[in-house]
Coordinates of C-alpha atoms in Angstrom, one line a residue:
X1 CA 27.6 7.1 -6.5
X2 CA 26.7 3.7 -5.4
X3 CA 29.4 0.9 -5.4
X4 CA 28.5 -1.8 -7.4
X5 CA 28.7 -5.3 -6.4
X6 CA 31.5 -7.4 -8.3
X7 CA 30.9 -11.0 -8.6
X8 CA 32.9 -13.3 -5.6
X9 CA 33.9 -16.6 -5.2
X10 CA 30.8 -17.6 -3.2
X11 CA 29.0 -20.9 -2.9
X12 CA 25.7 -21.3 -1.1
X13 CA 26.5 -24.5 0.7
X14 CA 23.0 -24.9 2.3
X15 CA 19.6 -23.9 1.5
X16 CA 17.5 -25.1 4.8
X17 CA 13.6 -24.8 4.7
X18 CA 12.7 -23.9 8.3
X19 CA 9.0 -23.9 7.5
X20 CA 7.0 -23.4 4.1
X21 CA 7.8 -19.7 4.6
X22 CA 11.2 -19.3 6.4
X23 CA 14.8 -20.9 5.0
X24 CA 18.1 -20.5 6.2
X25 CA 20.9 -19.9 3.5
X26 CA 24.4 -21.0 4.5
X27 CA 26.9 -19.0 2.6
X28 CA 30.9 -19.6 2.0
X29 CA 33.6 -17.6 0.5
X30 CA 37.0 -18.7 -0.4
X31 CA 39.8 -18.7 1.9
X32 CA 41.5 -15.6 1.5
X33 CA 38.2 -13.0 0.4
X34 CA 39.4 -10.5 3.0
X35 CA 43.0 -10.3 2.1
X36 CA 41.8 -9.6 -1.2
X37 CA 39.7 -6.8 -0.4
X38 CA 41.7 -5.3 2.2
X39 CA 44.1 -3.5 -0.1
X40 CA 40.8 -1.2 -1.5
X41 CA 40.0 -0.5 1.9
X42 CA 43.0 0.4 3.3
X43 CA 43.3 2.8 0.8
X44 CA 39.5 4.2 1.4
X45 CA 41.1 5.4 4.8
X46 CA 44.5 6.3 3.6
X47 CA 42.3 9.1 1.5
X48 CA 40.7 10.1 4.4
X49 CA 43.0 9.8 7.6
X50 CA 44.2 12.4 9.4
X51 CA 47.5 11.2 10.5
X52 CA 49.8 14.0 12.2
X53 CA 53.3 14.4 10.3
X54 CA 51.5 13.3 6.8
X55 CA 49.8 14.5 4.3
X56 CA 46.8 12.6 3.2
X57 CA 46.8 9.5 1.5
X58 CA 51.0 9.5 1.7
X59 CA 51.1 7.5 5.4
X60 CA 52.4 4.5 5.4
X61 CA 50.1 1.0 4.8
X62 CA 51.4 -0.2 7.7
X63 CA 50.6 2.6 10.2
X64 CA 47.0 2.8 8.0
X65 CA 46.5 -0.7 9.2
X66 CA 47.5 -0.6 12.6
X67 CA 45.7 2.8 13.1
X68 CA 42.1 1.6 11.6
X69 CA 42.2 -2.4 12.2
X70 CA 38.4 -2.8 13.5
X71 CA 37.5 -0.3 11.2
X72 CA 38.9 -1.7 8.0
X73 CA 37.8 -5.2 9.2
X74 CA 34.6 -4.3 10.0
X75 CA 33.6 -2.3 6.5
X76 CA 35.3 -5.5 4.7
X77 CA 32.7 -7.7 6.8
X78 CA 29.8 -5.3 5.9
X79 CA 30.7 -5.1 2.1
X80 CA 30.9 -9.1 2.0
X81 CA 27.5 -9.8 3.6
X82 CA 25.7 -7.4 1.8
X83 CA 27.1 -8.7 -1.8
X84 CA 27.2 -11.9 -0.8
X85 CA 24.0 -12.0 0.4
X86 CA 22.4 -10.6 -2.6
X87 CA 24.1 -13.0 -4.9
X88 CA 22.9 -16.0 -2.6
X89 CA 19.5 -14.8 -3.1
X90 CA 19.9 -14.7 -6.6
X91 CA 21.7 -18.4 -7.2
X92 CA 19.4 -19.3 -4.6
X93 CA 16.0 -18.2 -6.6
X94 CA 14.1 -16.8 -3.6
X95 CA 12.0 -13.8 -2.8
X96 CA 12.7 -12.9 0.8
X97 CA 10.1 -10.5 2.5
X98 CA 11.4 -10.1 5.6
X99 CA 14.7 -8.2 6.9
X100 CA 17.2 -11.2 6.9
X101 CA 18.7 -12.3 10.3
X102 CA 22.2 -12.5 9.7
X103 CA 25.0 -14.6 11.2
X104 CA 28.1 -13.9 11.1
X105 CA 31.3 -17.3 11.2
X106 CA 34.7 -16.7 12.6
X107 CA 37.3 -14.3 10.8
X108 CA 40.8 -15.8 10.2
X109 CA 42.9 -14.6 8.0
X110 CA 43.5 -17.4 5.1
X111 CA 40.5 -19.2 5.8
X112 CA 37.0 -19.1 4.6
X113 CA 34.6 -16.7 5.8
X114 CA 30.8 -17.7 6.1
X115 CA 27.7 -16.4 7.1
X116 CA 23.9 -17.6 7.5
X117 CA 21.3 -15.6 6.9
X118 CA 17.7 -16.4 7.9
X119 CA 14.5 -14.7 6.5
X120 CA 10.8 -15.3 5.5
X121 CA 10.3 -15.8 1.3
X122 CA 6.9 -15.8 -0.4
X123 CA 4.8 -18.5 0.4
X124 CA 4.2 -21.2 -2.4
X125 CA 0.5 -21.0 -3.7
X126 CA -1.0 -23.4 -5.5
X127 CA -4.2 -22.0 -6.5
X128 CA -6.4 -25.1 -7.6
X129 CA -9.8 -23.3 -7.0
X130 CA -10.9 -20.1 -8.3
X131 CA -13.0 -20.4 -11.0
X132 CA -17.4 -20.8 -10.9
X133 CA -17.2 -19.4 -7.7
X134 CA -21.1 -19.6 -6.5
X135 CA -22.3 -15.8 -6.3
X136 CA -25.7 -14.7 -5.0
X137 CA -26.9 -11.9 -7.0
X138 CA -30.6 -10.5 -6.7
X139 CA -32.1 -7.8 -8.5
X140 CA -31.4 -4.1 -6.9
X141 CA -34.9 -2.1 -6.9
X142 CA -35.4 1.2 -5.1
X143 CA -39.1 1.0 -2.8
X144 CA -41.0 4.4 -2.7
X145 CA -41.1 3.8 1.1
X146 CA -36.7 4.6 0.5
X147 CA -37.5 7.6 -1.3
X148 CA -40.3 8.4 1.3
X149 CA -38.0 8.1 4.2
X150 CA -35.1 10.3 2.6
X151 CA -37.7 12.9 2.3
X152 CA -38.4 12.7 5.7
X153 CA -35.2 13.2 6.5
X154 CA -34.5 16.2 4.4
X155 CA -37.7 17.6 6.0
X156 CA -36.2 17.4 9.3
X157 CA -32.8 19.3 8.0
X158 CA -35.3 22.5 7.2
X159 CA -37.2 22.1 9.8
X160 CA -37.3 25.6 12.0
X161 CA -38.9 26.0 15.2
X162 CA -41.8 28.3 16.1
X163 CA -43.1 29.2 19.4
X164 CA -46.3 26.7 20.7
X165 CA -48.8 28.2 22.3
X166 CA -48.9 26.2 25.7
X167 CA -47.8 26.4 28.9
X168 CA -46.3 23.2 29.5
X169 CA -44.3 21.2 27.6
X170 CA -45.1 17.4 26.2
X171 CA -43.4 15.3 24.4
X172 CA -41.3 16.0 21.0
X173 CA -41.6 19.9 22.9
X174 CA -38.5 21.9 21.8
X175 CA -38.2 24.2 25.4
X176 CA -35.7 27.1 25.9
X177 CA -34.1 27.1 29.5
X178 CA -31.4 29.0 31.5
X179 CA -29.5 26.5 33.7
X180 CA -27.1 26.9 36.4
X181 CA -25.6 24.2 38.2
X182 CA -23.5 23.0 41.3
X183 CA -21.8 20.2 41.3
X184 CA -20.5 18.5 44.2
X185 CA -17.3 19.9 45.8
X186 CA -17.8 22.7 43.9
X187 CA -17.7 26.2 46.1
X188 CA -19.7 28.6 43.3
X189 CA -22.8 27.6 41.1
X190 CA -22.1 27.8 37.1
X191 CA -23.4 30.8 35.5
X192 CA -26.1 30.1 33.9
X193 CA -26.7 29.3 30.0
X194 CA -29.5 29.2 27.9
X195 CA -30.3 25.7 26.2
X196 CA -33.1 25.4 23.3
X197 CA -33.7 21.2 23.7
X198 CA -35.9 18.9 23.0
X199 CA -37.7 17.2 25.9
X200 CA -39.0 13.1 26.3
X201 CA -36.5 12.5 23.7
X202 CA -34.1 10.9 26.8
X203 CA -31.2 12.8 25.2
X204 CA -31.3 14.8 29.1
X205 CA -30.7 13.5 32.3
X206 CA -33.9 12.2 33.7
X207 CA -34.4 14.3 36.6
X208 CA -33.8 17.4 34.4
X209 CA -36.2 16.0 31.8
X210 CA -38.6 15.1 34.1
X211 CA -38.7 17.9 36.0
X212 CA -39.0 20.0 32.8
X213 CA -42.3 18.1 31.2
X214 CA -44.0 19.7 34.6
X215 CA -42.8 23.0 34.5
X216 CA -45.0 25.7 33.0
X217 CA -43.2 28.5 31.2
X218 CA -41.7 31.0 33.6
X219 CA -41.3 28.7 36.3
X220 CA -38.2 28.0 38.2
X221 CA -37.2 24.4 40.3
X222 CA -34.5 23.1 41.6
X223 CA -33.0 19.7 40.3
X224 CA -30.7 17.1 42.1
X225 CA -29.0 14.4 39.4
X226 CA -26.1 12.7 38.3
X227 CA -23.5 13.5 35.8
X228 CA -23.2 9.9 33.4
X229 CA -19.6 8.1 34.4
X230 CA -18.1 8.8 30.7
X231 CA -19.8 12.6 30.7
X232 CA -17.0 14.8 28.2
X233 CA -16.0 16.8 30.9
X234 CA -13.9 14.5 33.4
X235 CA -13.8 17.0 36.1
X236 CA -18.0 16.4 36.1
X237 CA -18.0 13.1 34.9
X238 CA -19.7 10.2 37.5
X239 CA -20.3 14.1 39.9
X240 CA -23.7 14.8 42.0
X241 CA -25.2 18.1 41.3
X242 CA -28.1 20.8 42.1
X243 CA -29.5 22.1 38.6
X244 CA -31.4 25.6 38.5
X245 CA -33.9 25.8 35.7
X246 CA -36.2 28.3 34.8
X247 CA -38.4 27.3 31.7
X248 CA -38.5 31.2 29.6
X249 CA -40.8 29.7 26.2
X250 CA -41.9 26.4 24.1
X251 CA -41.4 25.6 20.7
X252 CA -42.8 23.1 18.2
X253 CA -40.9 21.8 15.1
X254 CA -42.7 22.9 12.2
X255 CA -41.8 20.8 9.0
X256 CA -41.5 22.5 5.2
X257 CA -44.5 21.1 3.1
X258 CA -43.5 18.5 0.5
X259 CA -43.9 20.7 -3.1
X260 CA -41.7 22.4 -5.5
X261 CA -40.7 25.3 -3.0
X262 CA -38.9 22.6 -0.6
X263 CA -37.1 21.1 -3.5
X264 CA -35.9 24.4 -4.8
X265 CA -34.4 25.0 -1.0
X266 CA -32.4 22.0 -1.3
X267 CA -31.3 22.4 -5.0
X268 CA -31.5 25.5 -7.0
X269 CA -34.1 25.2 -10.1
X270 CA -35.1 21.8 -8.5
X271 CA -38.3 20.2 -8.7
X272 CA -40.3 17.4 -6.1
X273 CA -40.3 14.9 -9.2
X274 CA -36.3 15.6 -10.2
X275 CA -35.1 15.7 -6.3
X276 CA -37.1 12.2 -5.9
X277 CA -35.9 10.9 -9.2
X278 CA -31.9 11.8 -8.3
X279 CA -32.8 10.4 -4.1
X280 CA -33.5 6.9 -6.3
X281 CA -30.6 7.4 -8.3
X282 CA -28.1 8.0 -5.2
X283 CA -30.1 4.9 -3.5
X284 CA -29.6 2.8 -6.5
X285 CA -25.7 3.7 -6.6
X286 CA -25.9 3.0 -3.1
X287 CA -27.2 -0.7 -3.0
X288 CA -25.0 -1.1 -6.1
X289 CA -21.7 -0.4 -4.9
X290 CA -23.1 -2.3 -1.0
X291 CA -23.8 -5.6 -3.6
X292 CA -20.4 -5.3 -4.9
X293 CA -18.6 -5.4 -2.3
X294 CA -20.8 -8.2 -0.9
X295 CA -19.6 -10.0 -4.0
X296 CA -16.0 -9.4 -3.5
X297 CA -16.0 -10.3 -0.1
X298 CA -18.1 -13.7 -1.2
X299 CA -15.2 -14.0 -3.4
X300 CA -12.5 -13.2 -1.1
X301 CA -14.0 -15.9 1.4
X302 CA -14.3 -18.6 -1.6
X303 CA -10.5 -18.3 -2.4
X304 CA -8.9 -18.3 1.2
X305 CA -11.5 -21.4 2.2
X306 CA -10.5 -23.1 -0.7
X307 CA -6.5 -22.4 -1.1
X308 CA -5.1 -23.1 1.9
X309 CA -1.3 -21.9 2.3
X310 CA 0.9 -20.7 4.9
X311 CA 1.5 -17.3 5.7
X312 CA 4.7 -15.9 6.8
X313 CA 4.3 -13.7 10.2
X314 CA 6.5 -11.2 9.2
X315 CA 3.6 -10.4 6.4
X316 CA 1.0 -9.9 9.0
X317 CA 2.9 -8.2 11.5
X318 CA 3.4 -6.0 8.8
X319 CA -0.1 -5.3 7.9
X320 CA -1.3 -5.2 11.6
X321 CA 1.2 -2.6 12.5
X322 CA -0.2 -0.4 9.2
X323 CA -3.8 -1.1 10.9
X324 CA -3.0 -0.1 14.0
X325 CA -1.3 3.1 12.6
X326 CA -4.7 3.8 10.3
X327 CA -6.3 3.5 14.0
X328 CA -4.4 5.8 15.4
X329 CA -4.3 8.4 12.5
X330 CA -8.6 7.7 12.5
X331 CA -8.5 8.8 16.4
X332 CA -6.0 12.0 15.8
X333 CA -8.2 13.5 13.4
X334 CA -11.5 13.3 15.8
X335 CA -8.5 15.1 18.6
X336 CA -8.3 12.3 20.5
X337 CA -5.5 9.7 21.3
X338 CA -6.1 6.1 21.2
X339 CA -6.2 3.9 23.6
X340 CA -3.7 0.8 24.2
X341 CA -5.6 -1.9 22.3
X342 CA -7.0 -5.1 24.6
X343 CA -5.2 -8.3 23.9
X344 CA -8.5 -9.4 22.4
X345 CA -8.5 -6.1 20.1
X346 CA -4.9 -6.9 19.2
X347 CA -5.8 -10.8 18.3
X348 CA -8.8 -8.9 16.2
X349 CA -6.8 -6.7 14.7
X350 CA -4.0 -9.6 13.8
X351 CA -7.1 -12.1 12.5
X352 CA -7.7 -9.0 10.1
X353 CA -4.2 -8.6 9.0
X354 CA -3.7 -11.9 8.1
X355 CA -7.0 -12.2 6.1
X356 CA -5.7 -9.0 4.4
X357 CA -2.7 -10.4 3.6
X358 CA -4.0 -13.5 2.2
X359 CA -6.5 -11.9 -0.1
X360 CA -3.6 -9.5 -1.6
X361 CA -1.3 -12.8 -2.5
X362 CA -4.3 -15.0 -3.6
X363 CA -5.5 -11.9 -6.0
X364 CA -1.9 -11.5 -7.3
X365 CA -1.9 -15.2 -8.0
X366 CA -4.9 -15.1 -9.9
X367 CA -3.6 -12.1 -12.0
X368 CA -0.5 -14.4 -12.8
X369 CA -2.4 -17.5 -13.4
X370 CA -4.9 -15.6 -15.9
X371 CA -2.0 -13.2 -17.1
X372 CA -3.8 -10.1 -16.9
X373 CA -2.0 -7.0 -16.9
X374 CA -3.0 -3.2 -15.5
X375 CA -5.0 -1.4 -18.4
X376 CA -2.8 1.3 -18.5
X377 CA -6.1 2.7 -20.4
X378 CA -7.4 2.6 -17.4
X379 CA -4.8 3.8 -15.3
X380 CA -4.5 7.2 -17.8
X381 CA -8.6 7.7 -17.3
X382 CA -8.0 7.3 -13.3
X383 CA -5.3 10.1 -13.6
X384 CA -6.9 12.5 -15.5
X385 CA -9.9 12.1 -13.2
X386 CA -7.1 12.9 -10.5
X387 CA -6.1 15.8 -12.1
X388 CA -9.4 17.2 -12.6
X389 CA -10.6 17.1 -9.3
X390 CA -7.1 18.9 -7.9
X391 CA -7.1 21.5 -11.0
X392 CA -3.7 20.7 -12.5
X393 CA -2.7 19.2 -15.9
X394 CA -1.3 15.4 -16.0
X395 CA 1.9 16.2 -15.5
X396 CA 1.7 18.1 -12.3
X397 CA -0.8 15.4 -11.0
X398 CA 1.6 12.4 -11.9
X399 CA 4.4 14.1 -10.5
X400 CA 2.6 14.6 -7.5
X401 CA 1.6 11.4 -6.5
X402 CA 4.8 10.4 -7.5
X403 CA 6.2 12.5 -4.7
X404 CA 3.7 10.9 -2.5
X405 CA 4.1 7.2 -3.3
X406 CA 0.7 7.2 -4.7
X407 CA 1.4 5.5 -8.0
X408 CA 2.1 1.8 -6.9
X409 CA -0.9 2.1 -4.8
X410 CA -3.0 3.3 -7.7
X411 CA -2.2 0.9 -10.1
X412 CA -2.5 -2.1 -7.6
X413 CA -6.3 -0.7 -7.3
X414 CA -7.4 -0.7 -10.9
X415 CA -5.3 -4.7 -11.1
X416 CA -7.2 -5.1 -8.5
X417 CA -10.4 -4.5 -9.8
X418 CA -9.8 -6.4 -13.0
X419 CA -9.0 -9.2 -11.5
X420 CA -12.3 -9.1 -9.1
X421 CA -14.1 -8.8 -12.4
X422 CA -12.0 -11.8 -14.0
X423 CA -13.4 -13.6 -11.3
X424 CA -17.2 -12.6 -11.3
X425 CA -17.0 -13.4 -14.9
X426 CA -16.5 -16.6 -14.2
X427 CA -18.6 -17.1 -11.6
X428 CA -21.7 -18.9 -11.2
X429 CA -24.3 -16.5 -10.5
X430 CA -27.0 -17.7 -8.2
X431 CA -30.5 -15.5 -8.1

């Protein structure tokens, strides 16, 4: 169990603002606070001392004292700061976000003992302007030219190659062709591999590709290029080599027709007209959720231009180490480690924090301000959805993300969303 903090003869002597988001408290207990608390103590280790000749808890005080001075002292120190400390904050009415840096006075028995302790608070916001924020909102349509262009696109997932009657390639050609190689340095040639790609696309190197749009099928030549400076393999990468290529066939892309048959290979029991109608749907939700989050950001800028306040760094170093972790997490699941960032990256990367942390405490001012509370409708809908998705009842679900500290971070999305549309409901819409 948890020792509970008694009250103590304490009074904060000083409360010194070092800048709108730092103070300084300068705490004081009476003369004689450790005496007091160094019978308890003493018998704490007395309990728990192995002393030769006794059995425990029956040595004497004395010995107990002599035995675990710095001990003793020191737990006495650590139990006075951290009570004391929390009841400073209290008396004090602050809201520290930051580790507090803690100084420790002199120790002499029969006199006071004090301490200062120096940490960041919440910055004082006084949010003046948030309301009729000017918004720019145009209508959201869907062109056919968008619908044409996803077909296209789908056209080109089902495409399949067939041969192509001629003997050279052009353009747009798919070609299929063993190549061996020997790069510089190297003793043996590489084996050679057979490659189906597409030539005068300049996805080759452009000796290789031009060497291949004059071959003729069934001809072999003999290619001198460069490997590109940041080629996968670092071993090749920046390397001279001779290429051997012999051209064996050419292909053409042949793309499905547009009719009922394509739709049916992308969606069972599909039509042209239903696959078009949900590609304008998905386009729609699309531009939808890209003009919200225009708006939010519109709104985001309008509240930090207009409610200036300080920021305490602690906050932002905060954020930008959780950035730079998300970074790093983003380049470990691609199998790659990241790089040390730039000082310019890192003064990005701290601009972004900051603006992060800004928006969070001007949102969570307006939620005070307008008093609204997390719909815990809302919240219950958001959970179930969870629980649907992962196949489990409420309960499991809830005390899963429980166990995963995904609760807080839950509700602080739907508050957050509320209070975005707080604020577009009072905006002034501009079309």
């Amino acid at each position: 169990m948890q020792e509970k903090h008694h009250p103590h003869d304490l009074n904060v002597k000083k409360v010194d603002q070092i800048s709108p988001t730092r103070v300084r408290l300068t705490v004081e207990y009476e003369a004689g606070v450790i005496g007091r608390h160094e019978a308890s103590v003493v018998q704490r280790y007395s309990q728990m001392a192995k002393i030769p000749g006794f059995r425990p808890g029956k040595a004497p005080v004395n010995l107990i004292k002599q035995k675990f001075k710095d001990e003793i002292l020191r737990d006495i120190v650590s139990h006075l700061l951290e009570a004391g400390l929390s009841e400073a904050i209290e008396k004090s009415k602050l809201n520290p976000v930051s580790q507090p840096q803690v100084k420790v006075g002199s120790i002499q028995e029969g006199k006071p003992f004090g301490f200062e302790a120096e940490f960041d608070v919440q910055p004082e916001i006084k949010l003046e302007k948030y309301k009729n924020i000017p918004i720019s909102r145009k209508p959201i349509e869907v062109e056919d030219t968008e619908i044409d262009k996803t077909l296209e696109n789908l056209r080109e997932r089902l495409a399949v190659l067939e041969p192509h009657a001629i003997d050279k390639p052009e353009k747009g050609s798919f070609v299929v062709v063993d190549v061996s190689f020997r790069a510089e340095n190297q003793e043996k040639e590489q084996e050679p591999q057979t490659h189906t790609v597409e030539v005068g696309a300049e996805r080759l190197l452009p000796g290789i590709e031009k060497a291949l749009l004059q071959m003729t099928v069934g001809e072999s030549k003999m290619v001198s290029d460069v490997f590109p400076s940041d080629y996968p393999e670092k071993d090749l990468a920046g390397k001279k080599a001779e290429f051997h290529l012999k051209l064996s066939e050419i292909k053409k892309k042949a793309l499905p027709e547009l009719n009922d048959e394509f739709a049916k290979q992308l969606k069972e029991g599909a039509t042209l007209e239903s696959i078009k109608t949900e590609i304008r749907e998905n386009i729609k939700s699309s531009k939808e959720a890209e003009a919200q989050r225009e708006e939010r950001q519109a709104v985001v800028d309008y509240l930090i231009e207009n409610n200036r306040f300080d920021v305490a760094q602690s906050f932002v170093q905060n954020q930008a180490a959780q950035l730079v972790q998300w970074m790093e997490e983003d380049w470990k699941k691609r199998g790659m480690k990241m790089p040390p960032l730039q000082p310019e990256e890192a003064e990005e990367v701290k601009k972004r924090a900051e603006k992060m942390v800004r928006t969070s405490l001007l949102l969570r001012e307006v939620a005070q301000k307008e008093k609204i509370s997390l719909d815990s409708e809302r919240f219950n809908k958001r959970v179930e959805l969870i629980a649907t998705q992962l196949g489990r009842n409420v309960q499991e679900t809830e005390k899963l993300l429980e166990g995963r500290n995904m609760m807080d971070k839950i509700k602080d999305e739907i508050l957050t969303d509320q209070v975005f549309e707080s604020l577009l409901a009072q905006a002034q819409i501009r079309k």
